[in-house]
Coordinates of C-alpha atoms in Angstrom, one line a residue:
M175 CA 93.5 55.1 83.8
P176 CA 90.9 57.7 84.9
D177 CA 88.4 58.5 82.1
G178 CA 86.2 61.1 83.9
G179 CA 83.2 58.8 83.7
N180 CA 82.1 60.9 80.7
L181 CA 81.1 63.6 83.2
T182 CA 81.0 67.2 82.0
V183 CA 82.1 70.1 84.3
L184 CA 78.4 71.0 84.8
D185 CA 77.5 67.4 85.6
L186 CA 80.3 67.3 88.2
V187 CA 79.3 70.6 89.8
K188 CA 75.6 69.4 90.1
K189 CA 76.7 66.1 91.6
Y190 CA 79.0 67.9 94.1
V191 CA 76.2 70.3 95.2
S192 CA 73.7 67.5 95.5
L193 CA 75.9 65.9 98.2
K194 CA 75.8 69.1 100.3
T195 CA 73.2 69.1 103.0
G196 CA 72.5 71.5 105.9
I197 CA 74.3 74.3 104.2
R198 CA 73.9 78.0 105.0
H199 CA 71.6 80.2 102.9
N200 CA 74.5 82.3 101.5
T201 CA 76.4 79.1 100.5
E202 CA 73.3 77.7 98.8
V203 CA 72.9 81.0 96.9
N204 CA 76.6 80.8 95.7
Y205 CA 76.1 77.2 94.5
K206 CA 73.0 78.1 92.5
F207 CA 74.8 81.2 91.0
A208 CA 77.8 79.0 90.0
I209 CA 75.6 76.4 88.4
N210 CA 73.6 78.9 86.4
L211 CA 76.8 80.6 85.2
I212 CA 78.6 77.4 84.2
A213 CA 75.4 76.1 82.4
K214 CA 75.8 79.1 80.0
E215 CA 79.5 78.5 79.4
E216 CA 81.1 76.2 76.8
F217 CA 83.5 75.3 79.5
G218 CA 80.6 73.7 81.4
R219 CA 80.2 71.2 78.6
R220 CA 83.8 70.0 78.6
R221 CA 84.6 66.5 79.9
I222 CA 86.3 66.8 83.2
D223 CA 89.2 64.5 82.3
K224 CA 90.0 66.7 79.3
V225 CA 90.3 69.9 81.3
K226 CA 93.9 71.0 81.6
L227 CA 95.5 73.6 83.9
S228 CA 95.8 76.1 81.0
D229 CA 92.1 75.5 80.1
A230 CA 91.0 76.4 83.6
K231 CA 93.1 79.6 83.6
E232 CA 91.8 80.6 80.1
W233 CA 88.2 80.1 81.3
L234 CA 88.7 82.4 84.3
I235 CA 90.4 85.0 82.0
K236 CA 87.5 84.8 79.6
L237 CA 85.0 85.4 82.5
Q238 CA 86.8 88.6 83.4
K239 CA 87.0 89.7 79.7
D240 CA 83.2 89.1 79.6
G241 CA 82.8 91.6 82.3
R242 CA 82.6 89.4 85.4
G243 CA 84.1 91.0 88.5
Y244 CA 87.0 89.6 90.5
S245 CA 84.7 88.8 93.5
T246 CA 82.3 86.9 91.1
I247 CA 85.2 84.9 89.6
R248 CA 86.5 84.1 93.1
T249 CA 83.1 82.8 94.1
V250 CA 82.8 80.6 91.1
R251 CA 86.3 79.3 91.4
G252 CA 85.6 78.7 95.1
V253 CA 82.9 76.2 94.0
V254 CA 84.7 74.6 91.1
R255 CA 88.0 73.9 92.9
P256 CA 86.6 71.5 95.5
V257 CA 84.4 70.0 92.8
F258 CA 87.5 68.9 90.9
Q259 CA 89.2 67.8 94.1
M260 CA 86.2 65.5 94.7
A261 CA 86.7 64.1 91.1
L262 CA 90.4 63.5 92.0
E263 CA 89.5 61.6 95.2
D264 CA 87.0 59.5 93.2
D265 CA 89.8 58.6 90.7
L266 CA 87.9 60.3 87.8
I267 CA 90.9 62.5 87.0
R268 CA 94.7 62.4 87.5
R269 CA 95.1 66.0 88.8
T270 CA 92.9 68.9 89.5
P271 CA 93.3 71.9 87.1
F272 CA 92.3 74.6 89.6
E273 CA 95.2 74.5 92.1
F274 CA 96.7 77.9 91.4
Q275 CA 96.6 81.4 92.9
L276 CA 93.7 83.3 91.5
A277 CA 95.5 86.6 91.6
T278 CA 98.2 85.3 89.3
V279 CA 95.6 84.7 86.5
V280 CA 93.0 87.5 86.7
V281 CA 93.3 91.1 87.8
N282 CA 91.9 91.9 91.2
D283 CA 89.7 94.8 90.3
S284 CA 87.5 94.7 93.4
V285 CA 87.0 97.9 95.3
T286 CA 88.3 97.8 98.8
R287 CA 85.7 99.0 101.3
E288 CA 87.7 101.5 103.3
A289 CA 86.8 103.0 106.6
I290 CA 85.7 106.7 106.5
T291 CA 87.4 109.2 108.8
R292 CA 85.9 110.4 112.1
K293 CA 85.2 113.7 110.5
Q294 CA 83.3 112.1 107.6
E295 CA 81.4 109.9 110.1
R296 CA 80.3 112.9 112.1
K297 CA 79.2 114.7 108.9
F298 CA 77.3 111.7 107.7
L299 CA 75.5 111.2 111.1
E300 CA 74.8 114.9 111.4
F301 CA 73.1 114.9 108.0
V302 CA 71.0 111.9 108.8
K303 CA 70.0 113.3 112.2
N304 CA 68.7 116.6 110.6
D305 CA 67.1 115.1 107.5
K306 CA 63.3 115.1 107.8
H307 CA 63.0 111.7 105.9
F308 CA 66.1 109.8 107.1
R309 CA 66.2 110.9 110.7
R310 CA 63.9 107.9 111.6
Y311 CA 66.9 105.7 110.8
Y312 CA 69.5 107.7 112.8
D313 CA 69.6 105.5 115.9
G314 CA 70.1 102.3 113.9
I315 CA 72.8 103.9 111.8
Y316 CA 74.5 105.2 114.9
I317 CA 74.5 101.7 116.4
L318 CA 76.1 100.2 113.3
F319 CA 78.9 102.8 113.5
H320 CA 79.5 102.2 117.2
T321 CA 79.2 98.5 117.7
G322 CA 80.8 96.9 114.7
L323 CA 77.8 94.6 114.2
R324 CA 77.3 92.9 110.8
V325 CA 74.1 94.2 109.3
S326 CA 72.7 90.7 109.2
E327 CA 73.3 90.5 113.0
F328 CA 71.8 93.9 113.5
V329 CA 68.6 93.2 111.6
G330 CA 68.3 89.9 113.5
L331 CA 68.3 91.6 116.9
T332 CA 65.2 91.2 119.0
V333 CA 64.1 92.8 122.3
A334 CA 65.3 89.7 124.1
D335 CA 68.8 90.2 122.8
L336 CA 69.2 93.6 124.6
D337 CA 70.3 93.4 128.3
F338 CA 69.8 97.0 129.4
E339 CA 70.6 96.2 133.1
N340 CA 74.1 94.9 132.3
R341 CA 74.4 97.0 129.1
K342 CA 75.3 94.3 126.7
I343 CA 74.0 93.0 123.3
Q344 CA 73.7 89.2 122.8
I345 CA 74.8 88.2 119.3
D346 CA 74.0 84.6 118.6
H347 CA 72.2 84.6 115.2
Q348 CA 71.6 86.6 112.0
L349 CA 68.6 87.2 109.8
Q350 CA 68.7 86.6 106.1
R351 CA 66.1 86.8 103.3
S352 CA 66.2 84.7 100.2
R353 CA 65.3 85.9 96.7
D354 CA 61.9 84.2 97.1
M355 CA 61.3 86.4 100.2
E356 CA 61.8 83.6 102.7
Y357 CA 63.1 84.9 106.0
I358 CA 65.9 82.7 107.4
I359 CA 67.5 82.7 110.9
E360 CA 71.0 81.4 110.8
D361 CA 73.8 81.0 113.3
T362 CA 76.4 83.7 113.3
K363 CA 78.9 83.8 110.4
T364 CA 81.5 81.9 112.5
K365 CA 81.6 80.4 116.0
S366 CA 83.5 83.5 117.0
G367 CA 80.6 85.5 115.8
T368 CA 78.6 84.5 118.9
R369 CA 79.5 87.1 121.4
L370 CA 78.4 89.8 123.9
V371 CA 79.0 93.4 122.7
P372 CA 79.0 96.1 125.4
M373 CA 76.6 99.1 125.0
T374 CA 78.1 102.5 125.4
D375 CA 75.9 105.2 126.9
D376 CA 75.1 106.5 123.5
V377 CA 74.3 103.1 122.0
Y378 CA 72.1 102.4 125.1
D379 CA 70.1 105.6 124.5
C380 CA 69.7 104.7 120.8
F381 CA 68.2 101.3 121.6
Q382 CA 65.9 102.9 124.1
R383 CA 64.6 105.3 121.5
I384 CA 64.2 102.6 118.9
L385 CA 62.0 100.6 121.3
S386 CA 60.0 103.7 122.4
K387 CA 59.2 104.6 118.8
R388 CA 58.6 101.0 117.7
K389 CA 54.9 100.6 116.6
K390 CA 53.3 97.5 117.8
P391 CA 52.2 95.4 114.8
K392 CA 48.8 93.7 114.5
K393 CA 50.7 90.4 114.7
E394 CA 54.3 90.1 115.8
P395 CA 56.3 88.3 113.1
V396 CA 57.9 85.0 114.4
N397 CA 60.8 83.3 112.7
S398 CA 62.4 80.1 114.1
G399 CA 61.2 81.1 117.6
Y400 CA 62.6 84.6 117.4
T401 CA 60.2 87.5 117.8
G402 CA 60.3 91.2 118.8
F403 CA 62.5 92.3 115.9
L404 CA 63.6 96.0 116.4
Y405 CA 62.7 97.3 112.9
L406 CA 59.7 96.2 110.8
D407 CA 58.9 97.2 107.2
K408 CA 55.6 98.6 105.9
N409 CA 54.3 95.0 105.7
E410 CA 55.1 94.5 109.4
M411 CA 57.9 92.0 108.6
P412 CA 61.5 92.4 109.9
M413 CA 63.7 94.7 107.9
V414 CA 66.6 93.0 106.3
A415 CA 70.1 94.0 105.1
L416 CA 68.7 95.2 101.7
H417 CA 66.5 97.8 103.4
W418 CA 69.5 99.4 105.2
E419 CA 71.8 99.2 102.2
K420 CA 69.2 101.1 100.2
Y421 CA 68.8 103.7 103.0
F422 CA 72.6 104.3 103.0
Q423 CA 72.6 104.6 99.2
H424 CA 69.8 107.1 99.2
I425 CA 71.4 109.1 102.0
C426 CA 74.7 109.4 100.1
E427 CA 72.9 110.4 96.9
K428 CA 70.8 113.1 98.7
Y429 CA 73.8 114.5 100.5
S430 CA 75.8 114.8 97.3
K431 CA 72.8 116.4 95.5
I432 CA 72.2 119.0 98.2
Y433 CA 75.8 120.0 99.0
R434 CA 77.3 119.3 95.6
E435 CA 80.0 117.4 97.5
Q436 CA 80.7 113.7 96.9
M437 CA 80.1 111.8 100.1
P438 CA 82.3 108.7 100.2
K439 CA 80.4 105.5 99.6
V440 CA 79.0 104.6 103.0
T441 CA 77.4 101.2 103.5
P442 CA 76.5 99.1 106.6
H443 CA 79.8 97.2 106.1
V444 CA 81.7 100.5 105.9
C445 CA 80.2 101.3 109.3
R446 CA 81.6 98.0 110.7
H447 CA 85.0 98.6 109.1
T448 CA 85.0 102.2 110.4
F449 CA 84.3 101.0 113.9
C450 CA 87.1 98.5 113.7
S451 CA 89.5 101.1 112.4
N452 CA 88.5 103.6 115.1
M453 CA 89.0 101.1 117.9
A454 CA 92.4 100.2 116.4
K455 CA 93.5 103.8 116.2
S456 CA 92.3 104.3 119.8
G457 CA 94.8 101.6 120.9
M458 CA 92.4 98.8 121.7
N459 CA 94.1 95.5 122.3
P460 CA 93.9 93.4 119.1
K461 CA 92.5 90.3 120.9
T462 CA 89.8 92.4 122.5
L463 CA 88.9 94.0 119.1
Q464 CA 88.8 90.5 117.5
Y465 CA 86.3 89.4 120.1
I466 CA 84.0 92.4 119.6
M467 CA 84.1 92.1 115.9
G468 CA 83.5 88.4 116.0
H469 CA 86.5 87.6 113.7
S470 CA 87.4 83.9 113.7
D471 CA 91.0 84.7 112.6
I472 CA 93.1 87.4 114.3
S473 CA 94.8 88.2 111.0
V474 CA 91.5 89.7 109.8
T475 CA 91.5 92.0 112.8
L476 CA 95.2 92.8 112.4
N477 CA 94.7 93.8 108.8
T478 CA 92.8 96.8 110.1
Y479 CA 95.9 98.0 111.9
T480 CA 97.8 98.0 108.6
H481 CA 95.4 100.8 107.5
L482 CA 96.7 103.2 110.1
G483 CA 98.3 106.4 108.7
F484 CA 101.5 108.2 109.7
E485 CA 99.8 110.4 112.2
D486 CA 98.4 107.3 114.0
V487 CA 101.9 105.7 114.2
Q488 CA 103.5 109.0 115.2
G489 CA 101.0 109.5 118.0
E490 CA 101.5 106.0 119.3
M491 CA 105.3 106.3 119.3
E492 CA 104.9 109.6 121.2
R493 CA 102.6 107.9 123.7
V494 CA 105.0 105.0 124.3
Y495 CA 108.2 107.1 124.5
G496 CA 106.5 109.7 126.6
Q497 CA 105.8 107.3 129.4

């Protein structure tokens, strides 16, 4: 009869993580976060063979009552579930207590990152373009709105990734930065993330301006063989996602302060979602859009089409029946 080997939940999680090698930076961050959280919880000191289904549910409910968001709980549960599956396969427990739908236990209070309208996009870009401080980021922001690139892909771009002759962007890596300020080059999020994205005329012009304004550093930063990053910070190191997320935050705050009008929350990911939504509304073939976005699953792309409004559907029907 399984006795759990006297292992606690925390012991088991640490053992599971120790067996993971060659993992992505973001995955490693999630593992460390989960371990630190579980170490503070009474649940982490429970013997694994004593944890029942109701105990697992009660713990997740407690996390939410303690102020943990749905996405955080989902991340932790995403670590703990395979941990208990490993214990089951090792005959340490008779059944895993985490095989249930998360949404049936805790409330999904996460905020959906919606696309902004074309009018809002134009207003946002116009504000950036005319602002004395933020205009220096206009070309980069325009590119994010008109290519669908993930921000980690965008900050990882180098001069060598831009094929101006054939007007295409090579996406085959992304740039991350760890908490201890280590710069990390990783493969794209999925195999489908490796792709070629066409440059429109406007995007072509933006890249040309970025390169023409780019100051040559005393020493070009090199990371895993990649050099010639498009944007460098004041320390002449590549800008990362956090830089751009802060720029977007400050732009929204400044806009709202000046015009006393609340600008919808715009982030680099909202740019990506907006691009996807705009392409869907324009009637782009879903498989084509899936390729451009680098989605590994067509259902992720198709979910964008479910965000279309009545006017979009009405226009499409008129187009079809008017043929």
